[in-house]
């Protein structure tokens, strides 16, 4: 993670120099039964009816450190070269040495060693806890598993190098927390899937999550590389301290706060979101997607209906399709991190923004606005608002159905940005939008 941050900062420094030179517990009992084996175990390991937790140990392992993702944008702010391993991207688990676990009511499952575990059955008040070695990779294969808890996560990762939650082919899996979450000591376990370490969601099955707080919470990295995922949450649907990275899957979110949220309260140099593929449909009461540092979209389809659509310090759209319906700002680059200059940059893709009435901006940057490419379809009273420099070097822009060749600025005193032009505070102003027509262009 540190290497990624350093690389991203160096990239940002280069971009800045270039721009400057350019003019244009649930309460199951705690007794533990231990099953130890040096060979693969495929028999079901069931907690007893007295409410004992079952500790499952395995010596099987599968470690992949190679990068398997090559879909990143070459000029991206984020370095995607080592973002995903081949195991992250593999949608079917190797279950040849797996252990099978059948869930039952009021019985927790504790996994303490690396391995692959196939989870089946239906249970209430049962938590799968992973507490393994620092270098352990644990894979939980959900195969028609259903857990409904009243106050604790369905899956709780206390310690591991990485945990994979893989949905089996043809399976439908449902994880629900219906009551108020109870803390685990000093840890506020406030999500249906709660992880203190890296977690990967993948597979070819279906995962449904219903939460009275957050849906998925990762205190490190959260990655999604496949599967059909539906999340309904009272708070954020998916949140992470370090990063959220999505390259595939069909994801549907209904959140009373943010859809995707990456933030570390103690370090504003972390908290990025990367989208390189998949289909993401978000309905949110607050932001659809909010990152502290960088939000980079290279591919996929992202649809947001919320108060704000996209928000981050540095927003870069390089490809894919982005559909936004918002009542505040559609796309908002704002100062959330001291590690990056506030910028909204567009190099490709299709960006469709429909704004509500009133003081709303389709694309709002509290710093620079750079458009190098892409196709924009904007329906708004205020299509653009920027506080710093503006560059319009390429792309096609439609505002309220009209093709335009220049960018006006809602901010009083702002300048215009025609093709190859730039403007900022103190620039020319014309009309209530603070812009001027470029030669051959049209205003709005």
CSV table of C-alpha atoms in Angstrom, one decimal:
chain,number,residue,atom,x,y,z
A,1,UNK,CA,0.0,0.0,0.0
A,2,UNK,CA,2.8,2.4,0.8
A,3,UNK,CA,4.4,1.8,-2.6
A,4,UNK,CA,1.1,2.6,-4.3
A,5,UNK,CA,0.8,5.9,-2.4
A,6,UNK,CA,4.4,6.9,-3.2
A,7,UNK,CA,3.9,6.1,-6.8
A,8,UNK,CA,0.6,8.0,-7.0
A,9,UNK,CA,2.2,11.1,-5.3
A,10,UNK,CA,5.1,11.0,-7.8
A,11,UNK,CA,2.6,10.8,-10.7
A,12,UNK,CA,0.7,13.7,-9.3
A,13,UNK,CA,3.9,15.8,-9.0
A,14,UNK,CA,4.7,15.1,-12.7
A,15,UNK,CA,1.1,16.0,-13.7
A,16,UNK,CA,1.3,19.3,-11.7
A,17,UNK,CA,4.6,20.2,-13.4
A,18,UNK,CA,3.2,19.5,-16.8
A,19,UNK,CA,0.1,21.6,-16.2
A,20,UNK,CA,2.1,24.5,-14.9
A,21,UNK,CA,4.1,24.6,-18.2
A,22,UNK,CA,1.0,24.5,-20.4
A,23,UNK,CA,-0.7,27.6,-21.5
A,24,UNK,CA,-3.8,26.2,-22.9
A,25,UNK,CA,-21.0,-11.5,19.3
A,26,UNK,CA,-24.0,-12.5,18.9
A,27,UNK,CA,-24.3,-14.4,22.1
A,28,UNK,CA,-23.2,-17.9,21.2
A,29,UNK,CA,-21.2,-19.5,24.0
A,30,UNK,CA,-17.4,-19.2,24.0
A,31,UNK,CA,-16.3,-22.8,24.7
A,32,UNK,CA,-14.1,-24.0,21.8
A,33,UNK,CA,-13.8,-27.4,20.3
A,34,UNK,CA,-10.6,-27.9,18.3
A,35,UNK,CA,-10.3,-30.1,15.2
A,36,UNK,CA,-6.7,-30.4,14.1
A,37,UNK,CA,-5.5,-32.4,11.0
A,38,UNK,CA,-2.5,-32.6,8.7
A,39,UNK,CA,-4.7,-33.8,5.8
A,40,UNK,CA,-7.6,-32.3,4.0
A,41,UNK,CA,-10.9,-32.7,5.8
A,42,UNK,CA,-14.1,-32.7,3.8
A,43,UNK,CA,-16.5,-33.9,6.5
A,44,UNK,CA,-18.8,-31.2,7.9
A,45,UNK,CA,-17.6,-29.7,11.1
A,46,UNK,CA,-20.7,-28.7,13.1
A,47,UNK,CA,-20.9,-26.7,16.3
A,48,UNK,CA,-22.6,-28.7,19.1
A,49,UNK,CA,-26.2,-27.9,20.1
A,50,UNK,CA,-24.9,-26.4,23.4
A,51,UNK,CA,-23.7,-23.3,21.5
A,52,UNK,CA,-20.0,-24.1,21.4
A,53,UNK,CA,-17.9,-22.4,18.8
A,54,UNK,CA,-16.0,-24.6,16.4
A,55,UNK,CA,-12.4,-23.9,15.5
A,56,UNK,CA,-11.3,-25.3,12.2
A,57,UNK,CA,-7.7,-25.7,11.3
A,58,UNK,CA,-6.1,-26.5,7.9
A,59,UNK,CA,-2.6,-26.6,6.4
A,60,UNK,CA,-3.7,-26.0,2.8
A,61,UNK,CA,-2.4,-22.9,1.1
A,62,UNK,CA,-2.4,-21.1,-2.2
A,63,UNK,CA,-0.3,-18.0,-2.6
A,64,UNK,CA,-0.2,-15.8,-5.7
A,65,UNK,CA,1.7,-12.5,-5.7
A,66,UNK,CA,1.8,-11.9,-9.5
A,67,UNK,CA,-0.2,-9.1,-11.0
A,68,UNK,CA,-3.1,-10.3,-13.2
A,69,UNK,CA,-4.7,-7.0,-14.1
A,70,UNK,CA,-3.7,-5.1,-17.2
A,71,UNK,CA,-6.7,-2.9,-17.8
A,72,UNK,CA,-5.5,0.2,-16.2
A,73,UNK,CA,-5.2,3.5,-18.1
A,74,UNK,CA,-1.6,4.2,-19.0
A,75,UNK,CA,-1.8,7.8,-17.9
A,76,UNK,CA,-3.7,7.1,-14.7
A,77,UNK,CA,-3.1,8.9,-11.4
A,78,UNK,CA,-3.2,5.5,-9.7
A,79,UNK,CA,-0.6,2.7,-10.4
A,80,UNK,CA,-2.7,-0.4,-11.2
A,81,UNK,CA,0.3,-2.6,-12.1
A,82,UNK,CA,0.3,-4.5,-8.8
A,83,UNK,CA,-3.3,-3.8,-7.7
A,84,UNK,CA,-4.7,-7.3,-8.3
A,85,UNK,CA,-3.1,-10.8,-8.1
A,86,UNK,CA,-4.1,-13.7,-10.2
A,87,UNK,CA,-5.9,-15.2,-7.2
A,88,UNK,CA,-7.9,-12.0,-6.8
A,89,UNK,CA,-9.1,-12.3,-10.3
A,90,UNK,CA,-9.8,-16.1,-10.3
A,91,UNK,CA,-13.6,-16.5,-9.9
A,92,UNK,CA,-13.6,-20.2,-8.9
A,93,UNK,CA,-11.8,-21.6,-5.8
A,94,UNK,CA,-9.6,-24.7,-5.8
A,95,UNK,CA,-11.7,-26.8,-3.4
A,96,UNK,CA,-9.6,-30.0,-3.8
A,97,UNK,CA,-8.2,-29.6,-0.3
A,98,UNK,CA,-11.1,-27.6,1.1
A,99,UNK,CA,-12.9,-28.1,4.4
A,100,UNK,CA,-16.6,-28.1,4.5
A,101,UNK,CA,-18.5,-26.3,7.2
A,102,UNK,CA,-22.3,-26.5,7.7
A,103,UNK,CA,-23.7,-23.5,9.6
A,104,UNK,CA,-26.1,-24.0,12.5
A,105,UNK,CA,-28.0,-21.7,14.8
A,106,UNK,CA,-26.2,-20.0,17.7
A,107,UNK,CA,-22.8,-21.6,16.8
A,108,UNK,CA,-19.9,-19.5,15.8
A,109,UNK,CA,-17.2,-20.7,13.5
A,110,UNK,CA,-13.5,-19.8,14.2
A,111,UNK,CA,-10.9,-20.2,11.5
A,112,UNK,CA,-7.3,-20.0,12.6
A,113,UNK,CA,-5.2,-21.3,9.7
A,114,UNK,CA,-4.7,-20.7,6.0
A,115,UNK,CA,-6.9,-22.7,3.7
A,116,UNK,CA,-10.1,-22.9,1.7
A,117,UNK,CA,-13.4,-23.4,3.5
A,118,UNK,CA,-16.7,-24.2,1.8
A,119,UNK,CA,-19.6,-22.7,3.8
A,120,UNK,CA,-23.1,-24.1,3.5
A,121,UNK,CA,-26.4,-24.0,5.5
A,122,UNK,CA,-28.7,-21.5,7.2
A,123,UNK,CA,-28.1,-20.1,10.6
A,124,UNK,CA,-29.1,-17.3,12.9
A,125,UNK,CA,-26.8,-15.7,15.5
A,126,UNK,CA,-23.7,-17.3,14.0
A,127,UNK,CA,-20.4,-15.4,13.1
A,128,UNK,CA,-17.6,-16.8,10.9
A,129,UNK,CA,-14.4,-15.4,12.5
A,130,UNK,CA,-11.0,-15.5,10.8
A,131,UNK,CA,-8.1,-15.0,13.2
A,132,UNK,CA,-5.1,-16.5,11.5
A,133,UNK,CA,-1.4,-15.7,11.0
A,134,UNK,CA,-0.2,-12.4,9.5
A,135,UNK,CA,0.8,-14.2,6.3
A,136,UNK,CA,-2.3,-16.4,6.0
A,137,UNK,CA,-4.6,-16.4,3.0
A,138,UNK,CA,-8.0,-17.7,3.8
A,139,UNK,CA,-10.8,-18.3,1.3
A,140,UNK,CA,-14.4,-18.6,2.3
A,141,UNK,CA,-16.5,-20.2,-0.4
A,142,UNK,CA,-20.2,-19.4,0.1
A,143,UNK,CA,-22.3,-22.1,-1.4
A,144,UNK,CA,-26.0,-21.3,-0.6
A,145,UNK,CA,-25.1,-19.9,2.8
A,146,UNK,CA,-27.4,-17.8,4.8
A,147,UNK,CA,-26.7,-16.0,8.1
A,148,UNK,CA,-29.1,-13.7,10.0
A,149,UNK,CA,-27.6,-12.0,13.1
A,150,UNK,CA,-29.1,-9.6,15.5
A,151,UNK,CA,-25.9,-7.7,16.7
A,152,UNK,CA,-22.7,-9.0,15.2
A,153,UNK,CA,-21.1,-9.4,11.7
A,154,UNK,CA,-21.8,-12.5,9.7
A,155,UNK,CA,-18.2,-12.5,8.7
A,156,UNK,CA,-15.5,-11.0,11.0
A,157,UNK,CA,-11.9,-10.9,9.9
A,158,UNK,CA,-9.7,-10.2,12.9
A,159,UNK,CA,-6.4,-11.1,11.4
A,160,UNK,CA,-4.9,-12.5,8.2
A,161,UNK,CA,-2.9,-11.4,5.3
A,162,UNK,CA,-5.9,-11.6,3.0
A,163,UNK,CA,-9.4,-13.1,3.0
A,164,UNK,CA,-11.3,-14.1,-0.1
A,165,UNK,CA,-15.1,-14.3,0.1
A,166,UNK,CA,-16.1,-16.3,-3.0
A,167,UNK,CA,-19.6,-17.0,-4.1
A,168,UNK,CA,-19.9,-20.5,-5.7
A,169,UNK,CA,-21.3,-20.9,-9.1
A,170,UNK,CA,-25.1,-21.0,-9.1
A,171,UNK,CA,-25.4,-20.2,-5.4
A,172,UNK,CA,-27.4,-17.5,-3.7
A,173,UNK,CA,-26.0,-16.3,-0.4
A,174,UNK,CA,-27.7,-14.0,2.1
A,175,UNK,CA,-26.0,-12.2,5.0
A,176,UNK,CA,-28.1,-10.0,7.3
A,177,UNK,CA,-27.7,-8.1,10.5
A,178,UNK,CA,-31.1,-6.9,11.7
A,179,UNK,CA,-30.4,-5.2,15.0
A,180,UNK,CA,-27.9,-2.8,16.7
A,181,UNK,CA,-24.3,-3.9,16.3
A,182,UNK,CA,-22.4,-4.7,19.5
A,183,UNK,CA,-18.7,-3.6,19.7
A,184,UNK,CA,-15.9,-6.2,20.1
A,185,UNK,CA,-14.0,-4.5,22.9
A,186,UNK,CA,-12.5,-1.3,21.3
A,187,UNK,CA,-13.5,-2.4,17.8
A,188,UNK,CA,-16.7,-1.0,16.4
A,189,UNK,CA,-17.8,-4.0,14.3
A,190,UNK,CA,-20.4,-2.1,12.3
A,191,UNK,CA,-20.8,-4.1,9.1
A,192,UNK,CA,-22.2,-7.4,7.9
A,193,UNK,CA,-18.8,-8.2,6.5
A,194,UNK,CA,-16.2,-6.5,8.8
A,195,UNK,CA,-12.5,-6.9,8.1
A,196,UNK,CA,-9.4,-5.5,9.7
A,197,UNK,CA,-7.2,-6.7,6.8
A,198,UNK,CA,-7.4,-7.0,3.0
A,199,UNK,CA,-10.6,-8.6,1.7
A,200,UNK,CA,-11.5,-9.7,-1.8
A,201,UNK,CA,-15.1,-10.3,-3.0
A,202,UNK,CA,-15.3,-12.5,-6.1
A,203,UNK,CA,-17.0,-15.6,-7.6
A,204,UNK,CA,-19.8,-16.3,-10.0
A,205,UNK,CA,-22.7,-16.6,-7.6
A,206,UNK,CA,-24.9,-14.1,-5.8
A,207,UNK,CA,-24.3,-12.3,-2.5
A,208,UNK,CA,-27.1,-10.3,-0.8
A,209,UNK,CA,-26.3,-8.1,2.1
A,210,UNK,CA,-28.8,-6.3,4.4
A,211,UNK,CA,-27.5,-4.1,7.2
A,212,UNK,CA,-28.7,-1.8,9.9
A,213,UNK,CA,-25.3,0.0,9.6
A,214,UNK,CA,-22.6,-0.6,7.0
A,215,UNK,CA,-22.7,-3.4,4.4
A,216,UNK,CA,-19.0,-4.2,3.9
A,217,UNK,CA,-16.3,-2.5,6.0
A,218,UNK,CA,-12.6,-2.9,5.4
A,219,UNK,CA,-9.9,-1.3,7.6
A,220,UNK,CA,-7.4,-2.0,4.8
A,221,UNK,CA,-8.2,-2.7,1.1
A,222,UNK,CA,-11.5,-3.9,-0.3
A,223,UNK,CA,-11.5,-5.4,-3.7
A,224,UNK,CA,-14.3,-6.7,-5.9
A,225,UNK,CA,-13.5,-8.7,-9.0
A,226,UNK,CA,-16.7,-10.7,-9.7
A,227,UNK,CA,-20.0,-11.9,-8.7
A,228,UNK,CA,-23.5,-10.5,-8.4
A,229,UNK,CA,-23.7,-8.3,-5.3
A,230,UNK,CA,-26.7,-6.5,-3.8
A,231,UNK,CA,-26.3,-4.3,-0.7
A,232,UNK,CA,-29.0,-2.5,1.3
A,233,UNK,CA,-27.6,-0.5,4.2
A,234,UNK,CA,-28.6,2.2,6.7
A,235,UNK,CA,-25.1,3.7,6.5
A,236,UNK,CA,-22.4,3.2,3.8
A,237,UNK,CA,-22.8,0.2,1.6
A,238,UNK,CA,-19.0,-0.4,1.1
A,239,UNK,CA,-16.4,1.5,3.1
A,240,UNK,CA,-12.6,1.1,3.5
A,241,UNK,CA,-9.8,2.9,5.2
A,242,UNK,CA,-7.1,2.4,2.5
A,243,UNK,CA,-8.9,1.7,-0.8
A,244,UNK,CA,-11.8,0.2,-2.7
A,245,UNK,CA,-11.0,-1.3,-6.1
A,246,UNK,CA,-13.5,-2.8,-8.5
A,247,UNK,CA,-12.8,-4.4,-11.9
A,248,UNK,CA,-15.8,-6.7,-12.5
A,249,UNK,CA,-19.1,-7.8,-11.1
A,250,UNK,CA,-22.7,-6.7,-11.1
A,251,UNK,CA,-23.2,-4.5,-8.0
A,252,UNK,CA,-26.5,-2.9,-6.9
A,253,UNK,CA,-26.5,-0.6,-3.9
A,254,UNK,CA,-29.2,1.1,-1.8
A,255,UNK,CA,-27.5,3.2,0.9
A,256,UNK,CA,-28.9,5.8,3.4
A,257,UNK,CA,-25.4,7.4,3.4
A,258,UNK,CA,-22.7,6.8,0.8
A,259,UNK,CA,-22.6,4.0,-1.8
A,260,UNK,CA,-18.8,3.7,-1.9
A,261,UNK,CA,-16.7,5.5,0.7
A,262,UNK,CA,-12.9,5.4,1.2
A,263,UNK,CA,-11.5,7.4,4.1
A,264,UNK,CA,-8.9,7.1,6.9
A,265,UNK,CA,-9.7,9.5,9.7
A,266,UNK,CA,-6.1,9.5,10.8
A,267,UNK,CA,-4.4,9.9,7.4
A,268,UNK,CA,-5.8,12.0,4.6
A,269,UNK,CA,-3.1,10.7,2.2
A,270,UNK,CA,-5.0,7.4,1.8
A,271,UNK,CA,-8.5,6.5,0.8
A,272,UNK,CA,-8.7,6.0,-3.0
A,273,UNK,CA,-11.3,4.3,-5.2
A,274,UNK,CA,-10.5,2.6,-8.4
A,275,UNK,CA,-13.1,1.3,-10.9
A,276,UNK,CA,-11.8,-0.6,-13.9
A,277,UNK,CA,-14.9,-2.6,-14.9
A,278,UNK,CA,-18.1,-4.1,-13.9
A,279,UNK,CA,-21.6,-2.6,-13.6
A,280,UNK,CA,-22.3,-0.5,-10.5
A,281,UNK,CA,-25.8,0.9,-9.8
A,282,UNK,CA,-26.0,3.1,-6.7
A,283,UNK,CA,-28.9,4.8,-5.0
A,284,UNK,CA,-27.7,6.9,-2.1
A,285,UNK,CA,-29.0,9.5,0.2
A,286,UNK,CA,-25.6,11.2,0.4
A,287,UNK,CA,-22.7,10.6,-2.1
A,288,UNK,CA,-22.8,7.9,-4.6
A,289,UNK,CA,-19.0,7.5,-4.5
A,290,UNK,CA,-16.7,9.4,-2.2
A,291,UNK,CA,-12.9,9.1,-2.0
A,292,UNK,CA,-10.5,11.1,0.2
A,293,UNK,CA,-7.7,11.1,-2.3
A,294,UNK,CA,-8.3,9.8,-5.9
A,295,UNK,CA,-11.3,8.5,-7.7
A,296,UNK,CA,-10.2,6.9,-11.0
A,297,UNK,CA,-12.6,5.4,-13.5
A,298,UNK,CA,-11.1,3.5,-16.4
A,299,UNK,CA,-13.9,1.3,-17.5
A,300,UNK,CA,-17.3,-0.2,-16.6
A,301,UNK,CA,-20.7,1.3,-16.1
A,302,UNK,CA,-21.3,3.5,-13.1
A,303,UNK,CA,-24.8,4.8,-12.4
A,304,UNK,CA,-25.5,7.0,-9.4
A,305,UNK,CA,-28.7,8.6,-8.1
A,306,UNK,CA,-27.9,10.6,-5.0
A,307,UNK,CA,-27.3,14.0,-3.4
A,308,UNK,CA,-23.9,14.1,-5.0
A,309,UNK,CA,-22.6,11.7,-7.7
A,310,UNK,CA,-18.8,11.5,-7.5
A,311,UNK,CA,-16.6,13.3,-4.9
A,312,UNK,CA,-12.8,13.2,-4.3
A,313,UNK,CA,-9.8,15.4,-4.2
A,314,UNK,CA,-8.6,14.2,-7.6
A,315,UNK,CA,-11.2,12.8,-10.0
A,316,UNK,CA,-10.0,11.2,-13.2
A,317,UNK,CA,-12.4,9.6,-15.8
A,318,UNK,CA,-10.5,7.8,-18.5
A,319,UNK,CA,-13.2,5.5,-19.9
A,320,UNK,CA,-16.4,3.6,-19.3
A,321,UNK,CA,-19.9,5.1,-18.9
A,322,UNK,CA,-20.8,7.3,-16.0
A,323,UNK,CA,-24.5,8.2,-15.4
A,324,UNK,CA,-25.4,10.6,-12.7
A,325,UNK,CA,-28.6,12.0,-11.4
A,326,UNK,CA,-28.0,14.4,-8.5
A,327,UNK,CA,-29.6,17.1,-6.4
A,328,UNK,CA,-26.4,18.9,-5.3
A,329,UNK,CA,-23.2,18.5,-7.4
A,330,UNK,CA,-22.9,15.8,-10.0
A,331,UNK,CA,-19.1,15.5,-10.0
A,332,UNK,CA,-17.3,17.4,-7.3
A,333,UNK,CA,-13.5,17.7,-6.9
A,334,UNK,CA,-13.0,19.1,-3.4
A,335,UNK,CA,-10.1,19.5,-1.0
A,336,UNK,CA,-10.1,16.4,1.1
A,337,UNK,CA,-6.4,15.4,1.0
A,338,UNK,CA,-3.2,17.3,1.3
A,339,UNK,CA,-1.5,14.7,-0.9
A,340,UNK,CA,-3.1,15.9,-4.2
A,341,UNK,CA,-4.1,19.0,-6.0
A,342,UNK,CA,-7.8,19.4,-6.4
A,343,UNK,CA,-8.6,18.4,-10.0
A,344,UNK,CA,-11.4,17.1,-12.2
A,345,UNK,CA,-9.8,15.5,-15.2
A,346,UNK,CA,-11.5,13.8,-18.1
A,347,UNK,CA,-9.6,11.8,-20.8
A,348,UNK,CA,-12.4,9.6,-22.2
A,349,UNK,CA,-15.6,7.7,-21.6
A,350,UNK,CA,-19.2,8.8,-21.7
A,351,UNK,CA,-20.4,11.1,-18.9
A,352,UNK,CA,-24.1,11.8,-18.6
A,353,UNK,CA,-25.2,14.2,-15.8
A,354,UNK,CA,-28.8,15.2,-15.0
A,355,UNK,CA,-29.1,17.8,-12.3
A,356,UNK,CA,-31.9,19.0,-10.1
A,357,UNK,CA,-33.2,22.6,-10.1
A,358,UNK,CA,-31.6,25.3,-8.0
A,359,UNK,CA,-28.0,26.0,-7.1
A,360,UNK,CA,-26.5,22.8,-8.5
A,361,UNK,CA,-23.4,22.2,-10.6
A,362,UNK,CA,-23.0,19.3,-13.0
A,363,UNK,CA,-19.2,19.3,-12.8
A,364,UNK,CA,-17.7,21.3,-9.9
A,365,UNK,CA,-14.0,21.6,-9.2
A,366,UNK,CA,-12.6,23.6,-6.3
A,367,UNK,CA,-9.4,23.5,-8.3
A,368,UNK,CA,-8.5,22.7,-11.9
A,369,UNK,CA,-10.9,21.4,-14.6
A,370,UNK,CA,-9.2,19.6,-17.5
A,371,UNK,CA,-11.1,18.0,-20.4
A,372,UNK,CA,-8.9,16.1,-22.9
A,373,UNK,CA,-11.5,13.8,-24.2
A,374,UNK,CA,-14.8,12.0,-23.6
A,375,UNK,CA,-18.4,12.6,-24.6
A,376,UNK,CA,-20.5,14.8,-22.2
A,377,UNK,CA,-24.3,15.0,-22.1
A,378,UNK,CA,-25.2,17.5,-19.4
A,379,UNK,CA,-28.6,18.7,-18.4
A,380,UNK,CA,-28.2,21.5,-15.8
A,381,UNK,CA,-28.6,25.2,-15.1
A,382,UNK,CA,-24.9,25.3,-14.1
A,383,UNK,CA,-22.9,22.8,-16.2
A,384,UNK,CA,-19.5,23.8,-14.9
A,385,UNK,CA,-18.0,25.5,-11.9
A,386,UNK,CA,-14.3,25.7,-11.3
A,387,UNK,CA,-12.0,27.7,-9.0
A,388,UNK,CA,-8.7,27.2,-10.7
A,389,UNK,CA,-7.5,26.8,-14.2
A,390,UNK,CA,-9.6,25.3,-17.0
A,391,UNK,CA,-8.3,23.4,-20.0
A,392,UNK,CA,-10.5,22.2,-22.9
A,393,UNK,CA,-8.3,20.2,-25.2
A,394,UNK,CA,-10.7,17.7,-26.7
A,395,UNK,CA,-13.9,15.8,-26.3
A,396,UNK,CA,-17.5,16.5,-27.2
A,397,UNK,CA,-19.8,18.4,-24.9
A,398,UNK,CA,-23.6,18.7,-25.1
A,399,UNK,CA,-25.3,21.0,-22.6
A,400,UNK,CA,-29.0,20.9,-22.5
A,401,UNK,CA,-29.1,19.3,-25.9
A,402,UNK,CA,-26.8,21.9,-27.5
A,403,UNK,CA,-23.3,21.1,-28.8
A,404,UNK,CA,-20.7,23.5,-27.4
A,405,UNK,CA,-17.1,24.2,-28.0
A,406,UNK,CA,-16.3,26.1,-24.8
A,407,UNK,CA,-16.7,25.8,-21.1
A,408,UNK,CA,-18.4,28.5,-19.1
A,409,UNK,CA,-17.9,29.0,-15.4
A,410,UNK,CA,-20.6,29.5,-12.8
A,411,UNK,CA,-18.2,31.1,-10.3
A,412,UNK,CA,-18.4,34.9,-10.4
A,413,UNK,CA,-15.1,36.3,-11.9
A,414,UNK,CA,-14.2,33.0,-13.5
A,415,UNK,CA,-12.9,32.8,-17.0
A,416,UNK,CA,-13.8,30.8,-20.1
A,417,UNK,CA,-12.2,27.7,-21.4
A,418,UNK,CA,-12.5,27.3,-25.1
A,419,UNK,CA,-10.5,24.6,-26.9
A,420,UNK,CA,-6.9,25.0,-25.9
A,421,UNK,CA,-7.9,27.9,-23.6
A,422,UNK,CA,-7.8,28.4,-19.9
A,423,UNK,CA,-9.4,30.6,-17.4
A,424,UNK,CA,-9.5,31.2,-13.7
A,425,UNK,CA,-10.4,33.8,-11.1
A,426,UNK,CA,-10.3,37.2,-12.5
A,427,UNK,CA,-10.9,36.1,-16.1
A,428,UNK,CA,-13.4,37.3,-18.5
A,429,UNK,CA,-17.1,37.1,-17.6
A,430,UNK,CA,-20.1,37.1,-19.8
A,431,UNK,CA,-23.7,36.5,-18.9
A,432,UNK,CA,-24.8,35.0,-15.6
A,433,UNK,CA,-22.6,31.9,-16.1
A,434,UNK,CA,-19.4,33.9,-16.2
A,435,UNK,CA,-18.3,32.6,-19.6
A,436,UNK,CA,-17.7,33.7,-23.2
A,437,UNK,CA,-18.1,31.9,-26.4
A,438,UNK,CA,-15.1,30.6,-28.1
A,439,UNK,CA,-14.8,31.4,-31.8
A,440,UNK,CA,-17.5,29.4,-33.6
A,441,UNK,CA,-18.9,28.2,-30.3
A,442,UNK,CA,-22.2,28.7,-28.6
A,443,UNK,CA,-23.0,29.7,-25.0
A,444,UNK,CA,-25.8,28.5,-22.8
